[in-house]
Amino acid sequence: MRFLKRQGAFCRSCGLAVFREMQANTLVQGWWGPLSVLVTIFTLLVNLDARSTLLRLPEPTGGWRPPLDPGKPVTKRPAGMIALAPLALLAAAVMSIPVFLIIGWMAGDSSPKPLTVNSCARNDGSWSDQDLKTVPCGSADAQFQVTDPGTGECEEGDYVADLKYSKDGETSLCLHPLDR
């Protein structure tokens, strides 16, 4: 990592030419170190203050040599276009954080809601991959009433809910089909 500074008595054209050259070099060469990524962003922003100072300088008014040609703006130079890749990656990384947070918030808690005894449920999955949801017992969506097998087994014709649907994850619950 190195820091360069050019000092001198510049007119607007000469100062802008030097600024654009150094800014373009920073855009290409400034990213190649772990700490340099952060320092380069800071340097580019600080250089914008130097640019505003250069734009306030007077236009060249004759002299013993012609003023430098400022050339193309930094973003229209090859170096400026090359720099768009790391800047785009950095912007994508920064923007992905809130996007992932929003997606996670919208997805919510994906763990199954526990069933309670005497509530009603429906199965939106297969029996090998249950997707049980609690529904109102008077609803047309209700397929089963949740019962407690006590210390025994479920009654004949009842189904057994996966343990993940019990409050403690260890208690078996029976699903008694509702006659409809």
mmCIF file of C-alpha atoms in Angstrom:
data_model
loop_
_atom_site.group_PDB
_atom_site.id
_atom_site.type_symbol
_atom_site.label_atom_id
_atom_site.label_comp_id
_atom_site.label_asym_id
_atom_site.label_seq_id
_atom_site.Cartn_x
_atom_site.Cartn_y
_atom_site.Cartn_z
ATOM 1 C CA MET A 1 0.000 0.000 0.000
ATOM 2 C CA ARG A 2 1.291 3.422 -0.842
ATOM 3 C CA PHE A 3 -0.044 6.948 -0.844
ATOM 4 C CA LEU A 4 0.886 9.399 -3.576
ATOM 5 C CA LYS A 5 0.396 13.135 -3.577
ATOM 6 C CA ARG A 6 1.172 15.678 -6.287
ATOM 7 C CA GLN A 7 1.726 19.257 -5.294
ATOM 8 C CA GLY A 8 2.285 22.279 -7.446
ATOM 9 C CA ALA A 9 0.832 25.448 -8.885
ATOM 10 C CA PHE A 10 -1.941 24.195 -11.152
ATOM 11 C CA CYS A 11 -4.495 25.879 -13.335
ATOM 12 C CA ARG A 12 -7.908 24.234 -13.621
ATOM 13 C CA SER A 13 -7.031 22.208 -16.743
ATOM 14 C CA CYS A 14 -3.683 20.957 -15.415
ATOM 15 C CA GLY A 15 -5.086 20.166 -11.972
ATOM 16 C CA LEU A 16 -8.039 18.288 -13.477
ATOM 17 C CA ALA A 17 -5.714 16.320 -15.785
ATOM 18 C CA VAL A 18 -3.515 15.253 -12.851
ATOM 19 C CA PHE A 19 -6.565 14.467 -10.703
ATOM 20 C CA ARG A 20 -8.156 12.264 -13.373
ATOM 21 C CA GLU A 21 -4.915 10.369 -13.971
ATOM 22 C CA MET A 22 -4.363 9.694 -10.260
ATOM 23 C CA GLN A 23 -8.018 8.823 -9.606
ATOM 24 C CA ALA A 24 -7.995 6.361 -12.528
ATOM 25 C CA ASN A 25 -4.792 4.753 -11.201
ATOM 26 C CA THR A 26 -6.349 4.448 -7.750
ATOM 27 C CA LEU A 27 -9.420 2.778 -9.249
ATOM 28 C CA VAL A 28 -7.261 0.094 -10.869
ATOM 29 C CA GLN A 29 -4.412 -0.348 -8.399
ATOM 30 C CA GLY A 30 -6.017 0.431 -5.059
ATOM 31 C CA TRP A 31 -7.974 -2.787 -4.406
ATOM 32 C CA TRP A 32 -5.232 -5.375 -4.197
ATOM 33 C CA GLY A 33 -4.814 -5.831 -0.451
ATOM 34 C CA PRO A 34 -7.065 -6.868 2.440
ATOM 35 C CA LEU A 35 -6.995 -3.455 4.081
ATOM 36 C CA SER A 36 -6.634 -1.647 0.763
ATOM 37 C CA VAL A 37 -10.285 -2.266 -0.117
ATOM 38 C CA LEU A 38 -11.406 -0.014 2.716
ATOM 39 C CA VAL A 39 -8.586 2.491 2.295
ATOM 40 C CA THR A 40 -9.307 2.799 -1.443
ATOM 41 C CA ILE A 41 -12.961 3.662 -0.835
ATOM 42 C CA PHE A 42 -11.910 6.304 1.687
ATOM 43 C CA THR A 43 -9.234 7.665 -0.676
ATOM 44 C CA LEU A 44 -11.647 7.935 -3.597
ATOM 45 C CA LEU A 45 -14.105 9.871 -1.459
ATOM 46 C CA VAL A 46 -11.421 12.196 -0.073
ATOM 47 C CA ASN A 47 -10.192 12.817 -3.621
ATOM 48 C CA LEU A 48 -13.633 14.152 -4.523
ATOM 49 C CA ASP A 49 -12.961 17.029 -2.131
ATOM 50 C CA ALA A 50 -9.718 17.730 -3.993
ATOM 51 C CA ARG A 51 -11.671 17.729 -7.262
ATOM 52 C CA SER A 52 -14.083 20.371 -5.973
ATOM 53 C CA THR A 53 -11.060 22.522 -5.047
ATOM 54 C CA LEU A 54 -9.622 22.055 -8.552
ATOM 55 C CA LEU A 55 -12.876 23.104 -10.190
ATOM 56 C CA ARG A 56 -12.709 26.425 -8.326
ATOM 57 C CA LEU A 57 -9.287 27.252 -9.800
ATOM 58 C CA PRO A 58 -9.147 29.853 -12.574
ATOM 59 C CA GLU A 59 -8.973 28.872 -16.228
ATOM 60 C CA PRO A 60 -5.479 28.993 -17.758
ATOM 61 C CA THR A 61 -4.525 32.410 -19.144
ATOM 62 C CA GLY A 62 -1.527 32.070 -21.371
ATOM 63 C CA GLY A 63 1.895 31.148 -20.143
ATOM 64 C CA TRP A 64 5.177 29.805 -21.361
ATOM 65 C CA ARG A 65 3.594 26.384 -22.161
ATOM 66 C CA PRO A 66 0.082 25.170 -23.045
ATOM 67 C CA PRO A 67 -2.085 23.687 -20.281
ATOM 68 C CA LEU A 68 -2.533 19.920 -20.004
ATOM 69 C CA ASP A 69 -5.572 18.343 -21.630
ATOM 70 C CA PRO A 70 -7.837 17.006 -18.824
ATOM 71 C CA GLY A 71 -8.925 14.166 -21.123
ATOM 72 C CA LYS A 72 -11.965 12.005 -20.600
ATOM 73 C CA PRO A 73 -13.746 11.905 -17.246
ATOM 74 C CA VAL A 74 -12.549 9.085 -14.956
ATOM 75 C CA THR A 75 -15.649 6.947 -15.495
ATOM 76 C CA LYS A 76 -15.160 7.032 -19.282
ATOM 77 C CA ARG A 77 -11.534 5.912 -19.165
ATOM 78 C CA PRO A 78 -10.576 2.215 -19.394
ATOM 79 C CA ALA A 79 -9.376 2.314 -15.774
ATOM 80 C CA GLY A 80 -12.724 3.661 -14.650
ATOM 81 C CA MET A 81 -14.559 0.910 -16.492
ATOM 82 C CA ILE A 82 -12.270 -1.784 -15.057
ATOM 83 C CA ALA A 83 -12.937 -0.422 -11.580
ATOM 84 C CA LEU A 84 -16.642 -0.975 -12.034
ATOM 85 C CA ALA A 85 -16.144 -4.717 -11.400
ATOM 86 C CA PRO A 86 -14.817 -4.454 -7.810
ATOM 87 C CA LEU A 87 -17.179 -1.570 -7.089
ATOM 88 C CA ALA A 88 -20.129 -3.615 -8.361
ATOM 89 C CA LEU A 89 -19.046 -6.609 -6.251
ATOM 90 C CA LEU A 90 -18.699 -4.405 -3.198
ATOM 91 C CA ALA A 91 -22.116 -2.831 -3.811
ATOM 92 C CA ALA A 92 -23.657 -6.273 -4.306
ATOM 93 C CA ALA A 93 -22.135 -7.500 -1.045
ATOM 94 C CA VAL A 94 -23.381 -4.467 0.861
ATOM 95 C CA MET A 95 -26.854 -4.685 -0.696
ATOM 96 C CA SER A 96 -27.143 -8.442 -0.137
ATOM 97 C CA ILE A 97 -27.069 -8.073 3.647
ATOM 98 C CA PRO A 98 -30.429 -6.283 3.942
ATOM 99 C CA VAL A 99 -31.911 -8.472 1.196
ATOM 100 C CA PHE A 100 -31.008 -11.642 3.103
ATOM 101 C CA LEU A 101 -32.309 -10.128 6.340
ATOM 102 C CA ILE A 102 -35.633 -9.311 4.673
ATOM 103 C CA ILE A 103 -35.882 -12.778 3.128
ATOM 104 C CA GLY A 104 -35.162 -14.382 6.507
ATOM 105 C CA TRP A 105 -37.714 -12.157 8.210
ATOM 106 C CA MET A 106 -40.365 -12.949 5.572
ATOM 107 C CA ALA A 107 -39.689 -16.678 5.751
ATOM 108 C CA GLY A 108 -40.207 -16.570 9.492
ATOM 109 C CA ASP A 109 -39.792 -19.525 11.749
ATOM 110 C CA SER A 110 -39.946 -22.705 9.679
ATOM 111 C CA SER A 111 -40.195 -25.051 12.646
ATOM 112 C CA PRO A 112 -43.571 -26.810 12.876
ATOM 113 C CA LYS A 113 -46.174 -25.454 15.287
ATOM 114 C CA PRO A 114 -46.901 -27.906 18.109
ATOM 115 C CA LEU A 115 -50.301 -29.587 18.239
ATOM 116 C CA THR A 116 -52.401 -29.618 21.392
ATOM 117 C CA VAL A 117 -54.735 -32.344 22.613
ATOM 118 C CA ASN A 118 -58.385 -31.863 21.487
ATOM 119 C CA SER A 119 -57.379 -29.428 18.723
ATOM 120 C CA CYS A 120 -57.963 -30.256 15.068
ATOM 121 C CA ALA A 121 -55.405 -30.544 12.291
ATOM 122 C CA ARG A 122 -54.937 -31.251 8.629
ATOM 123 C CA ASN A 123 -52.031 -32.900 6.830
ATOM 124 C CA ASP A 124 -50.783 -31.067 3.736
ATOM 125 C CA GLY A 125 -47.999 -33.603 3.159
ATOM 126 C CA SER A 126 -47.659 -37.362 2.901
ATOM 127 C CA TRP A 127 -47.598 -39.589 5.970
ATOM 128 C CA SER A 128 -43.888 -40.221 5.539
ATOM 129 C CA ASP A 129 -43.278 -36.443 5.340
ATOM 130 C CA GLN A 130 -46.013 -34.946 7.491
ATOM 131 C CA ASP A 131 -46.963 -31.274 7.192
ATOM 132 C CA LEU A 132 -49.537 -30.871 9.961
ATOM 133 C CA LYS A 133 -51.297 -27.570 10.536
ATOM 134 C CA THR A 134 -53.710 -26.638 13.318
ATOM 135 C CA VAL A 135 -57.131 -25.640 11.955
ATOM 136 C CA PRO A 136 -60.455 -24.805 13.663
ATOM 137 C CA CYS A 137 -62.421 -27.959 14.487
ATOM 138 C CA GLY A 138 -65.610 -26.653 12.806
ATOM 139 C CA SER A 139 -63.708 -25.901 9.592
ATOM 140 C CA ALA A 140 -64.102 -27.977 6.430
ATOM 141 C CA ASP A 141 -60.278 -28.158 6.386
ATOM 142 C CA ALA A 142 -60.192 -30.187 9.635
ATOM 143 C CA GLN A 143 -59.210 -33.803 8.906
ATOM 144 C CA PHE A 144 -58.135 -35.058 12.347
ATOM 145 C CA GLN A 145 -58.706 -34.464 16.042
ATOM 146 C CA VAL A 146 -55.551 -34.608 18.140
ATOM 147 C CA THR A 147 -55.775 -37.099 20.998
ATOM 148 C CA ASP A 148 -53.430 -38.228 23.746
ATOM 149 C CA PRO A 149 -52.637 -41.943 23.724
ATOM 150 C CA GLY A 150 -51.853 -41.747 27.419
ATOM 151 C CA THR A 151 -49.406 -44.499 28.257
ATOM 152 C CA GLY A 152 -50.710 -46.839 25.550
ATOM 153 C CA GLU A 153 -50.880 -46.713 21.800
ATOM 154 C CA CYS A 154 -53.242 -44.896 19.452
ATOM 155 C CA GLU A 155 -56.652 -46.451 18.797
ATOM 156 C CA GLU A 156 -57.099 -48.616 15.726
ATOM 157 C CA GLY A 157 -57.595 -46.423 12.642
ATOM 158 C CA ASP A 158 -55.786 -43.449 14.207
ATOM 159 C CA TYR A 159 -52.560 -42.056 12.828
ATOM 160 C CA VAL A 160 -49.454 -41.154 14.823
ATOM 161 C CA ALA A 161 -48.135 -37.584 14.514
ATOM 162 C CA ASP A 162 -44.397 -37.076 14.192
ATOM 163 C CA LEU A 163 -42.729 -36.247 17.511
ATOM 164 C CA LYS A 164 -41.756 -32.817 16.163
ATOM 165 C CA TYR A 165 -45.427 -31.789 16.503
ATOM 166 C CA SER A 166 -45.518 -32.313 20.282
ATOM 167 C CA LYS A 167 -44.604 -29.461 22.611
ATOM 168 C CA ASP A 168 -41.618 -31.263 24.095
ATOM 169 C CA GLY A 169 -40.622 -33.188 20.945
ATOM 170 C CA GLU A 170 -40.876 -36.500 22.862
ATOM 171 C CA THR A 171 -44.593 -37.088 23.501
ATOM 172 C CA SER A 172 -46.618 -39.112 20.989
ATOM 173 C CA LEU A 173 -49.892 -37.679 19.761
ATOM 174 C CA CYS A 174 -52.649 -39.527 17.926
ATOM 175 C CA LEU A 175 -54.638 -38.166 15.007
ATOM 176 C CA HIS A 176 -58.205 -39.460 15.008
ATOM 177 C CA PRO A 177 -59.866 -39.074 11.571
ATOM 178 C CA LEU A 178 -62.974 -36.880 11.615
ATOM 179 C CA ASP A 179 -66.067 -38.295 9.940
ATOM 180 C CA ARG A 180 -67.157 -35.874 7.233
#
